[in-house]
Amino acid sequence: GFWAKGGGFDLENFGHMRGVATRANRQPAVACYLRRPGESAYVPLALDVLRIEDGALAEIITFEDRHFPAFDLAPKL
């Protein structure tokens, strides 16, 4: 979508992102990892917790990368 390409993400100077489907607080979530230019590993960027209402995405709550250990998420990919 727009945020991934036109909004500044995934550009050569930003790096490349990978999302890993997971759960947080009994809700679906996406652990977002970033590989910066010149680096080989993807490192934690943010944890997006999705609130679903009536089968539709109602809200995204974003947590900083420092919360990855609490959810047993990999320190790098």
PDB file of C-alpha atoms in Angstrom:
ATOM      1  CA  GLY A   1       0.000   0.000   0.000  1.00  0.00           C
ATOM      2  CA  PHE A   2       0.802   3.653   0.057  1.00  0.00           C
ATOM      3  CA  TRP A   3       2.559   3.673   3.445  1.00  0.00           C
ATOM      4  CA  ALA A   4       4.916   0.894   2.349  1.00  0.00           C
ATOM      5  CA  LYS A   5       6.053   2.520  -0.887  1.00  0.00           C
ATOM      6  CA  GLY A   6       5.016   6.161  -1.201  1.00  0.00           C
ATOM      7  CA  GLY A   7       5.022   6.982   2.503  1.00  0.00           C
ATOM      8  CA  GLY A   8       8.774   6.636   3.011  1.00  0.00           C
ATOM      9  CA  PHE A   9       9.085   2.991   4.005  1.00  0.00           C
ATOM     10  CA  ASP A  10      11.078   0.456   2.009  1.00  0.00           C
ATOM     11  CA  LEU A  11      13.055   3.129   0.210  1.00  0.00           C
ATOM     12  CA  GLU A  12      16.737   2.479  -0.387  1.00  0.00           C
ATOM     13  CA  ASN A  13      17.829   4.912   2.351  1.00  0.00           C
ATOM     14  CA  PHE A  14      15.335   3.499   4.879  1.00  0.00           C
ATOM     15  CA  GLY A  15      15.831  -0.215   4.311  1.00  0.00           C
ATOM     16  CA  HIS A  16      13.506  -3.181   3.870  1.00  0.00           C
ATOM     17  CA  MET A  17      10.801  -4.358   6.239  1.00  0.00           C
ATOM     18  CA  ARG A  18       9.538  -7.831   7.103  1.00  0.00           C
ATOM     19  CA  GLY A  19       6.430  -8.632   9.081  1.00  0.00           C
ATOM     20  CA  VAL A  20       5.959 -11.738  11.213  1.00  0.00           C
ATOM     21  CA  ALA A  21       2.411 -12.718  12.153  1.00  0.00           C
ATOM     22  CA  THR A  22       2.029 -13.264  15.885  1.00  0.00           C
ATOM     23  CA  ARG A  23      -0.347 -12.601  18.782  1.00  0.00           C
ATOM     24  CA  ALA A  24      -0.152 -10.129  21.638  1.00  0.00           C
ATOM     25  CA  ASN A  25      -2.597  -9.824  24.513  1.00  0.00           C
ATOM     26  CA  ARG A  26      -4.804 -12.439  22.808  1.00  0.00           C
ATOM     27  CA  GLN A  27      -5.101 -10.297  19.695  1.00  0.00           C
ATOM     28  CA  PRO A  28      -3.558 -10.700  16.236  1.00  0.00           C
ATOM     29  CA  ALA A  29      -0.341  -8.752  15.810  1.00  0.00           C
ATOM     30  CA  VAL A  30       2.510  -8.133  13.390  1.00  0.00           C
ATOM     31  CA  ALA A  31       6.111  -7.951  14.567  1.00  0.00           C
ATOM     32  CA  CYS A  32       7.828  -5.523  12.191  1.00  0.00           C
ATOM     33  CA  TYR A  33      11.541  -5.951  11.516  1.00  0.00           C
ATOM     34  CA  LEU A  34      13.829  -3.630   9.542  1.00  0.00           C
ATOM     35  CA  ARG A  35      16.992  -4.396   7.583  1.00  0.00           C
ATOM     36  CA  ARG A  36      18.941  -1.193   7.078  1.00  0.00           C
ATOM     37  CA  PRO A  37      21.016  -0.641   3.922  1.00  0.00           C
ATOM     38  CA  GLY A  38      24.319  -2.498   4.156  1.00  0.00           C
ATOM     39  CA  GLU A  39      23.133  -4.768   6.994  1.00  0.00           C
ATOM     40  CA  SER A  40      22.360  -8.483   6.662  1.00  0.00           C
ATOM     41  CA  ALA A  41      19.960  -8.984   9.569  1.00  0.00           C
ATOM     42  CA  TYR A  42      16.462  -7.671  10.172  1.00  0.00           C
ATOM     43  CA  VAL A  43      16.164  -6.118  13.646  1.00  0.00           C
ATOM     44  CA  PRO A  44      13.021  -5.255  15.646  1.00  0.00           C
ATOM     45  CA  LEU A  45      11.255  -2.038  14.693  1.00  0.00           C
ATOM     46  CA  ALA A  46       7.733  -2.146  16.145  1.00  0.00           C
ATOM     47  CA  LEU A  47       4.956  -4.471  17.270  1.00  0.00           C
ATOM     48  CA  ASP A  48       1.556  -3.659  15.758  1.00  0.00           C
ATOM     49  CA  VAL A  49      -1.366  -5.125  17.710  1.00  0.00           C
ATOM     50  CA  LEU A  50      -4.574  -5.294  15.670  1.00  0.00           C
ATOM     51  CA  ARG A  51      -8.027  -4.789  17.170  1.00  0.00           C
ATOM     52  CA  ILE A  52     -10.680  -6.481  15.056  1.00  0.00           C
ATOM     53  CA  GLU A  53     -14.368  -5.546  15.343  1.00  0.00           C
ATOM     54  CA  ASP A  54     -17.107  -7.196  13.306  1.00  0.00           C
ATOM     55  CA  GLY A  55     -14.505  -8.803  11.058  1.00  0.00           C
ATOM     56  CA  ALA A  56     -12.813  -5.496  10.179  1.00  0.00           C
ATOM     57  CA  LEU A  57      -9.649  -3.801  11.383  1.00  0.00           C
ATOM     58  CA  ALA A  58     -10.757  -1.190  13.934  1.00  0.00           C
ATOM     59  CA  GLU A  59      -7.448  -0.064  15.416  1.00  0.00           C
ATOM     60  CA  ILE A  60      -3.693  -0.611  15.317  1.00  0.00           C
ATOM     61  CA  ILE A  61      -1.788  -0.079  18.540  1.00  0.00           C
ATOM     62  CA  THR A  62       1.975   0.156  18.042  1.00  0.00           C
ATOM     63  CA  PHE A  63       4.545  -0.780  20.664  1.00  0.00           C
ATOM     64  CA  GLU A  64       8.247   0.053  20.508  1.00  0.00           C
ATOM     65  CA  ASP A  65      10.845  -2.599  19.730  1.00  0.00           C
ATOM     66  CA  ARG A  66      11.886  -2.746  23.405  1.00  0.00           C
ATOM     67  CA  HIS A  67       8.729  -4.798  24.036  1.00  0.00           C
ATOM     68  CA  PHE A  68       9.768  -7.696  21.744  1.00  0.00           C
ATOM     69  CA  PRO A  69      11.317  -9.786  24.559  1.00  0.00           C
ATOM     70  CA  ALA A  70       8.064  -9.682  26.578  1.00  0.00           C
ATOM     71  CA  PHE A  71       6.287 -11.360  23.647  1.00  0.00           C
ATOM     72  CA  ASP A  72       9.100 -13.876  23.042  1.00  0.00           C
ATOM     73  CA  LEU A  73       9.863 -12.415  19.610  1.00  0.00           C
ATOM     74  CA  ALA A  74      13.179 -13.064  17.880  1.00  0.00           C
ATOM     75  CA  PRO A  75      15.888 -10.452  18.494  1.00  0.00           C
ATOM     76  CA  LYS A  76      16.751 -10.574  14.766  1.00  0.00           C
ATOM     77  CA  LEU A  77      15.827 -12.418  11.575  1.00  0.00           C
TER      78      LEU A  77
END
